Amino acid sequence: MAHLSNVKYGSGDWRNNKTDAVAVGIYEDLKMSRQIQGVNRELGRGISNALSANLLKGKIGEVKIIIGKKGNLAFVFGLGKVGNLAPETLRKAAAGVSKLCISNSVSSVSFLIPKEAKDDYISQAAAEGLVLGSYQFNEFKTTGEEPFNIKSAIILGGNKKAITKGAIIAEGVCLARNLENRPGNVSTPSHLADHARKIGKTPDMKVTVFEREKFTKMGMGALAGVASGTDEPPKFIIMEHMAGPKNQKPKILVGKGLTFDSGGISIKPASKMDEMKYDMCGAGVVIGVMKIISILKPKMNIVGIVPSTENMSGDKAYRPGDILTAYNGKTIEVLNTDAEGRLILADALSYASEHYDPEFILDFATLTGAVVVALGHVATGIMGTDDSLIEKIKFSSAITGEKVWEFPLWEEYLDQVKSTIADVKNLGAPGQAGSIAGGAFLHSFVRENIPWCHFDIAGSAWGNKNLPYQNKGLATGEMIRLVVDLLEI
Ligand code: BES
Ligand code: MN
Ligand code: ZN
């Protein structure tokens, strides 16, 4: 088991739950609430002793293990200053508790939600933190003992529905992380399609997969062009959850599913090329969200679309200078085969625009190295065509703590992707506004008047952010929590 998958709500006295440990919060002013006094008594004054020894400061992110006289265990987590309790604090605390459980081989824990935490988002965040903090990626280790994980957690207090929802959301994030962390020889387009089909087994979810021959015939010349350099079968995956009223416009999520990006003929340097197994993290967002939808079953119409292939070089590969025709009939001059993500998305966005009458389209892609230069691993770059949609996204970002930063999509940038011999080219102005050039290119493939937002997750999808609910250097699954909040499911 690579993550904790049994998180339940509980009420009443924590002593009745018979878990191996209890976790309780303390504020920076170090005044003991009634909750913590109870735990302290049980531990034979263990917490007050730790306080006198200055071992506990109550700072956000701090989690300490306290061992009582009879060997009973408590985790004390920091809540920061009184009166400022935010969901993110509980997410960090719960994740820290999970990590300490694992490093101390503690199988089960009762996590006490502070009595004064009335906000449902706090309950949800605690559940998310417990699951996400327990995430480990060890499926390729064949040596050593069976890796330890927590078996069960009970969250005491808070809101039951929000706790269940948080655990389900985190489950979707863990699925995405698994698909993303797996290497390119395992997490292939077929692997993504298999997972989509598995999710599609639930009622209300329909999954369709177009093979190379089919999507090529349909006119997806951009995806076909990128896929021409590989024998690994490419896929165009459609996941439809149509549980809403017939006349309700669907919300569409599109994700870049590039399972390995060598750059193609415009080959990438060797250093860090291995990280290009993560070039399908946009697909991870979409499949993760659809997994959550398949469990929560909202009465809504939501469609996920994942164009998926490798980008390889070879005698069949597409070339710099080639002109491809996308699904909406627009022609694309390929000036660099390494700007392939925008090509496969061009077909997916055109397909979404033509086959549906969407309320909005969101796309997720590890699209540009330039977004890492601009925002580091701290935030996702967003840009789009509809101010009220962008406002909603910023709101969900603030609620979930998954940071986004908006870039402008002004006319000047749209001009920079115009080609002299085709309709558009897959590069912008050399060395300038690289992430916006990606968005400006995609803009040509979204039907006018459809609200659309592009998420460049190249900086946020993996890497070192030092958060207890993420793993250093591994995939993060970021944007799934934000999207679930935005969709109001
Ligand atoms: N998948 C990459 C973007 C990327 C690079 C993500 C590094 C994370 C880290 C994308 O396909 C790509 O190669 N983009 C090029 C675009 C350029 C050729 C216009 C890039 O960013 O260098
Ligand atoms: Mn590339
Ligand atoms: Zn790429």
Coordinates of C-alpha atoms and ligand atoms in Angstrom, one line a residue:
M1 CA 0.0 0.0 0.0
A2 CA 1.6 3.2 -1.1
H3 CA -0.7 5.5 0.8
L4 CA -3.2 5.6 3.6
S5 CA -6.5 4.8 2.1
N6 CA -8.7 4.3 5.2
V7 CA -9.6 7.7 6.7
K8 CA -12.8 7.9 8.7
Y9 CA -14.7 10.5 10.7
G10 CA -15.3 9.8 14.3
S11 CA -16.9 11.5 17.2
G12 CA -16.8 11.2 21.0
D13 CA -13.8 10.5 23.2
W14 CA -10.6 9.7 21.4
R15 CA -9.7 7.1 24.1
N16 CA -12.5 4.9 22.8
N17 CA -10.9 4.5 19.4
K18 CA -8.0 2.3 20.4
T19 CA -5.7 3.7 17.8
D20 CA -1.9 3.4 18.4
A21 CA -1.5 7.2 18.8
V22 CA -3.4 10.4 19.1
A23 CA -2.6 13.7 17.4
V24 CA -3.5 17.0 18.9
G25 CA -2.8 20.6 18.1
I26 CA -1.2 23.4 20.2
Y27 CA -1.1 27.1 19.5
E28 CA 2.0 29.3 19.6
D29 CA 0.9 30.9 22.9
L30 CA 1.2 27.4 24.3
K31 CA -2.0 27.6 26.3
M32 CA -3.4 24.1 26.6
S33 CA -6.9 23.7 25.4
R34 CA -9.2 21.2 27.1
Q35 CA -8.5 18.8 24.3
I36 CA -4.8 18.9 24.8
Q37 CA -5.1 18.8 28.6
G38 CA -6.9 15.5 28.3
V39 CA -4.1 14.0 26.1
N40 CA -1.5 15.4 28.5
R41 CA -3.2 13.6 31.5
E42 CA -3.2 10.4 29.5
L43 CA 0.5 10.7 28.8
G44 CA 1.4 11.3 32.4
R45 CA 2.1 15.0 31.8
G46 CA 4.2 14.2 28.7
I47 CA 3.1 17.3 26.9
S48 CA 3.6 19.7 29.8
N49 CA 7.1 18.3 30.3
A50 CA 7.9 18.8 26.7
L51 CA 6.6 22.4 27.0
S52 CA 8.9 23.1 30.0
A53 CA 11.8 21.6 28.1
N54 CA 11.0 24.0 25.3
L55 CA 10.5 21.2 22.8
L56 CA 7.2 22.5 21.6
K57 CA 6.7 25.9 20.0
G58 CA 3.3 25.5 18.4
K59 CA 4.6 26.9 15.0
I60 CA 2.8 25.9 11.8
G61 CA 4.4 22.8 10.3
E62 CA 5.9 21.6 13.6
V63 CA 5.0 18.1 14.6
K64 CA 6.6 16.3 17.6
I65 CA 6.2 12.8 19.0
I66 CA 5.6 12.6 22.7
I67 CA 6.0 9.3 24.5
G68 CA 4.0 8.9 27.7
K69 CA 5.1 7.0 30.8
K70 CA 3.3 3.8 29.8
G71 CA 4.7 4.0 26.3
N72 CA 1.5 5.6 24.9
L73 CA 2.1 8.0 22.0
A74 CA 0.9 11.4 21.0
F75 CA 1.8 13.7 18.1
V76 CA 1.6 17.3 18.9
F77 CA 1.2 19.6 15.9
G78 CA 1.6 23.4 15.7
L79 CA -1.4 25.6 14.9
G80 CA 0.4 28.9 14.8
K81 CA -1.1 32.0 16.4
V82 CA -4.5 31.8 18.0
G83 CA -7.4 33.0 15.8
N84 CA -5.7 32.4 12.5
L85 CA -6.6 28.8 11.8
A86 CA -6.3 28.2 8.1
P87 CA -7.0 24.9 6.1
E88 CA -3.4 24.9 4.9
T89 CA -2.2 24.7 8.6
L90 CA -4.2 21.5 9.2
R91 CA -3.2 20.1 5.8
K92 CA 0.5 20.5 6.8
A93 CA -0.1 19.3 10.3
A94 CA -2.0 16.2 9.2
A95 CA 0.7 15.4 6.6
G96 CA 3.4 15.8 9.2
V97 CA 1.6 13.4 11.5
S98 CA 1.4 10.9 8.7
K99 CA 5.1 11.2 8.0
L100 CA 5.9 10.7 11.7
C101 CA 3.6 7.7 11.9
I102 CA 5.5 6.1 9.0
S103 CA 9.0 6.9 10.4
N104 CA 7.9 5.5 13.8
S105 CA 5.9 2.5 12.4
V106 CA 2.7 3.7 14.0
S107 CA -0.2 1.9 12.2
S108 CA -3.2 3.9 13.3
V109 CA -3.9 7.4 14.6
S110 CA -6.7 9.5 16.0
F111 CA -6.4 13.0 14.7
L112 CA -8.2 15.6 16.8
I113 CA -9.6 18.6 14.9
P114 CA -9.3 21.6 17.2
K115 CA -12.8 22.3 18.7
E116 CA -12.8 25.9 17.5
A117 CA -12.3 24.9 13.9
K118 CA -15.7 25.3 12.4
D119 CA -14.8 25.8 8.7
D120 CA -15.5 22.7 6.6
Y121 CA -12.4 23.4 4.6
I122 CA -10.4 22.6 7.7
S123 CA -11.9 19.2 8.1
Q124 CA -11.4 18.5 4.4
A125 CA -7.7 19.7 4.5
A126 CA -7.0 17.5 7.5
A127 CA -8.2 14.4 5.6
E128 CA -6.2 15.5 2.5
G129 CA -3.1 16.0 4.6
L130 CA -3.3 12.6 6.3
V131 CA -3.5 10.8 2.9
L132 CA -1.2 12.9 0.9
G133 CA 1.5 13.0 3.7
S134 CA 1.5 9.2 3.7
Y135 CA 2.1 8.9 -0.1
Q136 CA 5.2 6.9 -1.0
F137 CA 6.4 5.8 -4.4
N138 CA 8.2 2.5 -3.9
E139 CA 6.7 0.1 -6.4
F140 CA 10.0 -0.3 -8.2
K141 CA 12.0 -1.3 -5.1
T142 CA 12.6 -5.0 -4.9
T143 CA 15.1 -5.1 -2.1
G144 CA 14.6 -4.5 1.6
E145 CA 11.6 -5.0 3.8
E146 CA 8.0 -4.4 2.8
P147 CA 7.7 -0.6 3.1
F148 CA 5.6 0.5 6.1
N149 CA 2.5 2.5 5.8
I150 CA -0.3 3.6 8.1
K151 CA -3.4 1.4 8.0
S152 CA -6.1 3.7 9.3
A153 CA -6.8 7.1 10.7
I154 CA -9.8 8.5 12.5
I155 CA -10.4 12.2 12.4
L156 CA -12.3 13.2 15.5
G157 CA -14.6 16.3 15.3
G158 CA -15.1 18.5 12.3
N159 CA -17.5 17.9 9.5
K160 CA -18.0 14.3 8.4
K161 CA -18.9 15.0 4.8
A162 CA -15.9 17.3 4.4
I163 CA -13.6 14.7 5.8
T164 CA -14.9 12.0 3.5
K165 CA -14.6 14.4 0.5
G166 CA -11.0 15.3 1.5
A167 CA -10.0 11.7 1.6
I168 CA -11.6 11.1 -1.8
I169 CA -9.9 14.1 -3.3
A170 CA -6.5 12.9 -2.0
E171 CA -7.2 9.5 -3.4
G172 CA -7.5 11.1 -6.9
V173 CA -4.2 13.0 -6.3
C174 CA -2.4 9.8 -5.3
L175 CA -3.6 8.0 -8.5
A176 CA -2.3 11.0 -10.6
R177 CA 1.0 10.9 -8.7
N178 CA 1.4 7.2 -9.4
L179 CA 0.7 7.6 -13.1
E180 CA 3.1 10.5 -13.2
N181 CA 6.0 9.1 -11.1
R182 CA 6.0 5.9 -13.2
P183 CA 8.7 6.0 -15.9
G184 CA 8.0 6.4 -19.6
N185 CA 8.5 2.7 -20.4
V186 CA 5.6 1.9 -18.0
S187 CA 3.3 4.9 -18.0
T188 CA 2.7 4.8 -21.7
P189 CA -0.3 6.2 -23.6
S190 CA -1.8 2.7 -23.3
H191 CA -1.3 2.8 -19.5
L192 CA -3.2 6.1 -19.3
A193 CA -5.9 4.7 -21.5
D194 CA -6.2 1.6 -19.3
H195 CA -6.6 3.7 -16.2
A196 CA -9.2 5.9 -17.9
R197 CA -11.1 2.8 -19.0
K198 CA -11.0 1.4 -15.4
I199 CA -12.5 4.7 -14.1
G200 CA -15.0 4.4 -17.0
K201 CA -16.4 1.2 -15.5
T202 CA -18.5 3.3 -13.0
P203 CA -22.1 4.2 -14.1
D204 CA -22.4 7.7 -15.6
M205 CA -18.8 7.6 -16.9
K206 CA -18.2 6.7 -20.5
V207 CA -14.7 6.4 -21.9
T208 CA -13.8 6.4 -25.6
V209 CA -10.3 5.9 -26.9
F210 CA -9.3 6.7 -30.5
E211 CA -6.2 4.8 -31.9
R212 CA -3.7 6.3 -34.3
E213 CA -5.5 5.3 -37.4
K214 CA -8.8 6.6 -36.2
F215 CA -7.7 10.1 -35.0
T216 CA -5.5 10.5 -38.1
K217 CA -8.5 9.8 -40.3
M218 CA -10.6 12.2 -38.3
G219 CA -8.2 15.0 -39.1
M220 CA -6.0 15.3 -36.0
G221 CA -2.9 16.0 -38.0
A222 CA -1.0 17.7 -35.2
L223 CA -1.3 14.8 -32.8
A224 CA -0.5 12.4 -35.7
G225 CA 2.5 14.5 -36.6
V226 CA 4.0 14.4 -33.1
A227 CA 3.2 10.6 -32.8
S228 CA 4.8 9.8 -36.1
G229 CA 8.2 9.3 -34.5
T230 CA 7.2 6.5 -32.2
D231 CA 5.9 2.9 -32.4
E232 CA 4.4 3.2 -29.0
P233 CA 0.7 3.4 -29.7
P234 CA -0.6 6.9 -29.2
K235 CA -4.1 7.4 -27.8
F236 CA -6.8 10.1 -27.9
I237 CA -8.8 9.5 -24.7
I238 CA -12.2 11.0 -23.9
M239 CA -13.9 10.6 -20.5
E240 CA -17.5 11.7 -20.3
H241 CA -19.4 12.1 -17.1
M242 CA -22.8 13.2 -18.3
A243 CA -24.9 13.0 -15.1
G244 CA -26.3 16.5 -15.3
P245 CA -29.4 17.8 -17.1
K246 CA -29.3 17.2 -20.9
N247 CA -29.3 20.9 -21.7
Q248 CA -26.5 21.7 -19.2
K249 CA -23.3 22.7 -21.0
P250 CA -20.4 20.4 -20.1
K251 CA -17.3 21.7 -18.4
I252 CA -14.3 20.4 -20.3
L253 CA -10.8 19.5 -18.9
V254 CA -8.0 18.8 -21.4
G255 CA -4.6 17.4 -20.3
K256 CA -1.3 17.0 -22.1
G257 CA -0.4 13.4 -22.0
L258 CA 3.1 13.4 -23.4
T259 CA 4.5 10.2 -21.8
F260 CA 8.1 11.0 -22.7
D261 CA 9.4 14.1 -24.4
S262 CA 12.9 13.7 -25.9
G263 CA 12.3 16.9 -28.0
G264 CA 12.1 14.8 -31.2
I265 CA 14.5 15.8 -34.0
S266 CA 15.0 19.1 -32.1
I267 CA 16.4 16.9 -29.4
K268 CA 16.8 18.0 -25.8
P269 CA 20.1 18.0 -24.0
A270 CA 20.8 14.9 -21.9
S271 CA 20.8 16.6 -18.6
K272 CA 17.5 16.2 -16.8
M273 CA 15.9 14.6 -19.9
D274 CA 14.7 11.8 -17.6
E275 CA 12.4 14.4 -16.0
M276 CA 10.4 14.4 -19.3
K277 CA 8.6 11.3 -18.1
Y278 CA 6.6 13.9 -16.2
D279 CA 5.4 15.5 -19.4
M280 CA 2.1 13.8 -19.0
C281 CA 1.2 15.6 -15.7
G282 CA -1.6 17.5 -17.4
A283 CA -3.1 14.1 -18.2
G284 CA -2.6 13.2 -14.5
V285 CA -4.7 16.2 -13.5
V286 CA -7.5 15.3 -15.8
I287 CA -7.5 11.6 -14.9
G288 CA -7.2 12.4 -11.2
V289 CA -10.2 14.7 -11.3
M290 CA -12.2 12.2 -13.3
K291 CA -11.4 9.5 -10.7
I292 CA -12.7 11.8 -8.0
I293 CA -15.8 12.6 -10.1
S294 CA -16.4 8.8 -10.5
I295 CA -16.6 8.5 -6.7
L296 CA -18.4 11.7 -5.8
K297 CA -20.9 11.3 -8.7
P298 CA -22.0 15.0 -9.0
K299 CA -25.1 15.6 -11.1
M300 CA -23.1 17.5 -13.6
N301 CA -21.7 17.2 -17.1
I302 CA -18.0 17.1 -17.1
V303 CA -15.7 15.8 -19.9
G304 CA -12.0 15.0 -19.7
I305 CA -9.8 14.8 -22.8
V306 CA -6.3 13.5 -23.0
P307 CA -4.2 13.4 -26.2
S308 CA -1.4 11.1 -25.5
T309 CA 1.9 10.1 -27.2
E310 CA 5.6 10.1 -26.9
N311 CA 7.8 12.6 -28.7
M312 CA 10.7 10.7 -30.3
S313 CA 13.1 11.1 -33.1
G314 CA 13.9 8.7 -36.0
D315 CA 13.3 8.3 -39.7
K316 CA 9.5 8.5 -39.3
A317 CA 9.6 11.4 -37.0
Y318 CA 8.1 14.8 -38.0
R319 CA 10.6 17.5 -38.9
P320 CA 11.3 21.1 -38.2
G321 CA 9.7 22.9 -41.2
D322 CA 6.9 20.4 -41.5
I323 CA 3.4 21.9 -41.9
L324 CA 0.6 20.0 -40.0
T325 CA -3.2 20.5 -40.3
A326 CA -5.0 20.5 -37.0
Y327 CA -8.6 19.1 -36.3
N328 CA -10.1 22.6 -36.8
G329 CA -8.5 22.9 -40.3
K330 CA -5.8 25.4 -39.3
T331 CA -2.3 24.8 -40.5
I332 CA 0.8 24.9 -38.3
E333 CA 4.3 25.4 -39.3
V334 CA 6.6 23.4 -37.0
L335 CA 9.7 25.3 -36.2
N336 CA 10.8 23.2 -33.3
T337 CA 9.7 19.6 -32.7
D338 CA 10.3 20.2 -29.0
A339 CA 7.3 22.5 -28.9
E340 CA 5.1 19.5 -29.3
G341 CA 2.7 19.9 -26.3
R342 CA 0.9 22.8 -27.9
L343 CA 0.5 20.6 -31.1
I344 CA -1.3 17.7 -29.4
L345 CA -3.4 20.2 -27.4
A346 CA -4.4 22.0 -30.6
D347 CA -6.3 18.9 -31.8
A348 CA -7.8 18.3 -28.3
L349 CA -8.9 21.9 -27.9
S350 CA -10.4 21.9 -31.4
Y351 CA -12.2 18.6 -30.8
A352 CA -13.6 20.0 -27.5
S353 CA -14.7 23.2 -29.2
E354 CA -16.4 21.4 -32.1
H355 CA -18.0 18.3 -30.5
Y356 CA -19.5 20.0 -27.5
D357 CA -21.0 23.3 -26.5
P358 CA -18.8 23.8 -23.4
E359 CA -19.5 26.1 -20.5
F360 CA -15.7 26.4 -20.4
I361 CA -12.5 24.6 -21.3
L362 CA -9.5 24.3 -19.0
D363 CA -6.3 22.8 -20.2
F364 CA -3.4 21.6 -18.1
A365 CA 0.1 21.1 -19.6
T366 CA 3.7 20.9 -18.7
L367 CA 4.1 23.3 -21.6
T368 CA 7.2 25.5 -21.2
G369 CA 10.5 25.6 -19.4
A370 CA 9.9 29.4 -19.4
V371 CA 7.2 29.1 -16.7
V372 CA 9.8 27.6 -14.4
V373 CA 12.0 30.6 -15.1
A374 CA 9.1 33.0 -14.4
L375 CA 7.5 31.4 -11.3
G376 CA 9.9 28.6 -10.2
H377 CA 8.2 25.7 -8.5
V378 CA 5.9 27.9 -6.5
A379 CA 3.0 28.6 -8.8
T380 CA 1.2 27.5 -12.0
G381 CA 1.1 30.1 -14.8
I382 CA -2.5 30.7 -16.1
M383 CA -3.9 32.7 -19.0
G384 CA -7.2 32.8 -20.7
T385 CA -10.0 34.6 -22.4
D386 CA -12.6 35.1 -19.7
D387 CA -12.2 37.4 -16.7
S388 CA -14.9 35.9 -14.6
L389 CA -13.6 32.4 -15.1
I390 CA -10.1 33.6 -14.2
E391 CA -11.5 35.2 -11.1
K392 CA -13.2 32.0 -10.0
I393 CA -9.9 30.1 -10.6
K394 CA -8.0 32.6 -8.4
F395 CA -10.7 32.2 -5.7
S396 CA -10.3 28.4 -5.8
S397 CA -6.6 28.8 -5.7
A398 CA -6.8 30.9 -2.5
I399 CA -9.1 28.3 -0.9
T400 CA -7.0 25.3 -1.8
G401 CA -3.5 26.9 -1.4
E402 CA -2.6 25.7 -4.9
K403 CA -1.0 28.9 -6.2
V404 CA -1.7 30.4 -9.7
W405 CA -0.4 33.5 -11.4
E406 CA -2.0 35.1 -14.4
F407 CA -0.1 36.1 -17.5
P408 CA -1.6 38.5 -20.1
L409 CA -2.7 37.2 -23.5
W410 CA -2.6 40.5 -25.3
E411 CA -3.0 40.9 -29.1
E412 CA 0.7 41.5 -29.4
Y413 CA 1.4 38.0 -28.2
L414 CA -1.2 36.5 -30.5
D415 CA 0.6 38.2 -33.4
Q416 CA 3.9 36.5 -32.4
V417 CA 2.7 33.0 -33.3
K418 CA 1.5 33.9 -36.8
S419 CA 3.4 32.1 -39.5
T420 CA 4.4 33.6 -42.9
I421 CA 3.5 30.4 -44.8
A422 CA 1.0 28.7 -42.6
D423 CA -1.8 30.0 -40.2
V424 CA 0.3 29.7 -37.1
K425 CA 3.8 28.5 -36.0
N426 CA 4.7 26.6 -32.9
L427 CA 7.2 29.2 -31.7
G428 CA 6.8 32.8 -30.5
A429 CA 9.4 35.5 -30.6
P430 CA 12.8 34.0 -29.9
G431 CA 13.8 34.2 -26.2
Q432 CA 10.7 36.2 -25.3
A433 CA 7.6 35.5 -23.3
G434 CA 7.9 31.8 -23.9
S435 CA 5.0 30.7 -21.7
I436 CA 2.6 33.3 -23.1
A437 CA 3.6 32.2 -26.7
G438 CA 2.4 28.7 -25.7
G439 CA -0.9 30.1 -24.5
A440 CA -1.2 32.4 -27.6
F441 CA -0.7 29.4 -29.9
L442 CA -3.4 27.4 -28.0
H443 CA -5.8 30.3 -28.3
S444 CA -6.1 29.7 -32.1
F445 CA -7.7 26.3 -31.4
V446 CA -10.4 27.3 -28.9
R447 CA -13.6 28.3 -30.6
E448 CA -14.3 32.0 -30.1
N449 CA -16.7 32.8 -27.2
I450 CA -15.9 29.7 -25.3
P451 CA -14.4 30.8 -21.9
W452 CA -11.0 29.1 -21.7
C453 CA -8.1 29.0 -19.4
H454 CA -4.6 27.4 -20.0
F455 CA -2.7 26.2 -16.9
D456 CA 1.1 25.8 -17.5
I457 CA 2.0 23.4 -14.8
A458 CA 5.7 22.8 -15.9
G459 CA 6.9 24.3 -12.6
S460 CA 4.3 23.0 -10.2
A461 CA 3.7 19.4 -11.4
W462 CA 6.9 18.1 -9.8
G463 CA 9.9 19.3 -8.0
N464 CA 11.0 20.4 -4.6
K465 CA 8.6 22.5 -2.7
N466 CA 9.4 21.2 0.8
L467 CA 5.7 20.7 1.8
P468 CA 4.9 17.9 4.1
Y469 CA 2.0 16.8 1.9
Q470 CA 4.3 16.5 -1.2
N471 CA 7.4 14.3 -1.8
K472 CA 10.7 16.0 -2.6
G473 CA 11.5 15.7 -6.3
L474 CA 8.4 13.6 -7.2
A475 CA 5.1 14.5 -8.8
T476 CA 2.8 16.7 -6.8
G477 CA -0.6 16.2 -8.4
E478 CA -1.1 20.0 -8.0
M479 CA -4.3 21.6 -9.6
I480 CA -6.5 18.6 -8.9
R481 CA -7.6 20.1 -5.6
L482 CA -8.1 23.5 -7.2
V483 CA -10.2 22.0 -10.1
V484 CA -12.4 20.0 -7.7
D485 CA -13.1 23.2 -5.8
L486 CA -13.8 25.2 -9.0
L487 CA -16.2 22.5 -10.3
E488 CA -18.1 22.7 -7.0
I489 CA -18.5 18.9 -6.9
Ligands
BES1 N1 7.7 19.5 -22.0 C1 8.5 20.6 -22.3 C2 8.4 21.8 -21.3 C3 9.2 21.6 -20.1 C4 10.6 21.8 -20.1 C5 8.6 21.3 -18.9 C6 11.3 21.7 -19.0 C7 9.4 21.2 -17.7 C8 10.7 21.4 -17.8 C9 7.9 21.2 -23.7 O1 7.4 20.3 -24.5 C10 9.0 21.9 -24.3 O2 10.0 21.2 -24.7 N2 8.9 23.2 -24.5 C11 10.0 24.0 -25.0 C12 9.3 25.0 -25.9 C13 10.2 25.7 -26.8 C14 10.9 24.8 -27.8 C15 9.5 26.8 -27.5 C16 10.8 24.6 -24.0 O3 10.2 25.1 -23.0 O4 12.0 24.7 -24.1
MN2 MN 9.0 19.5 -25.8
ZN3 ZN 6.8 18.5 -23.8

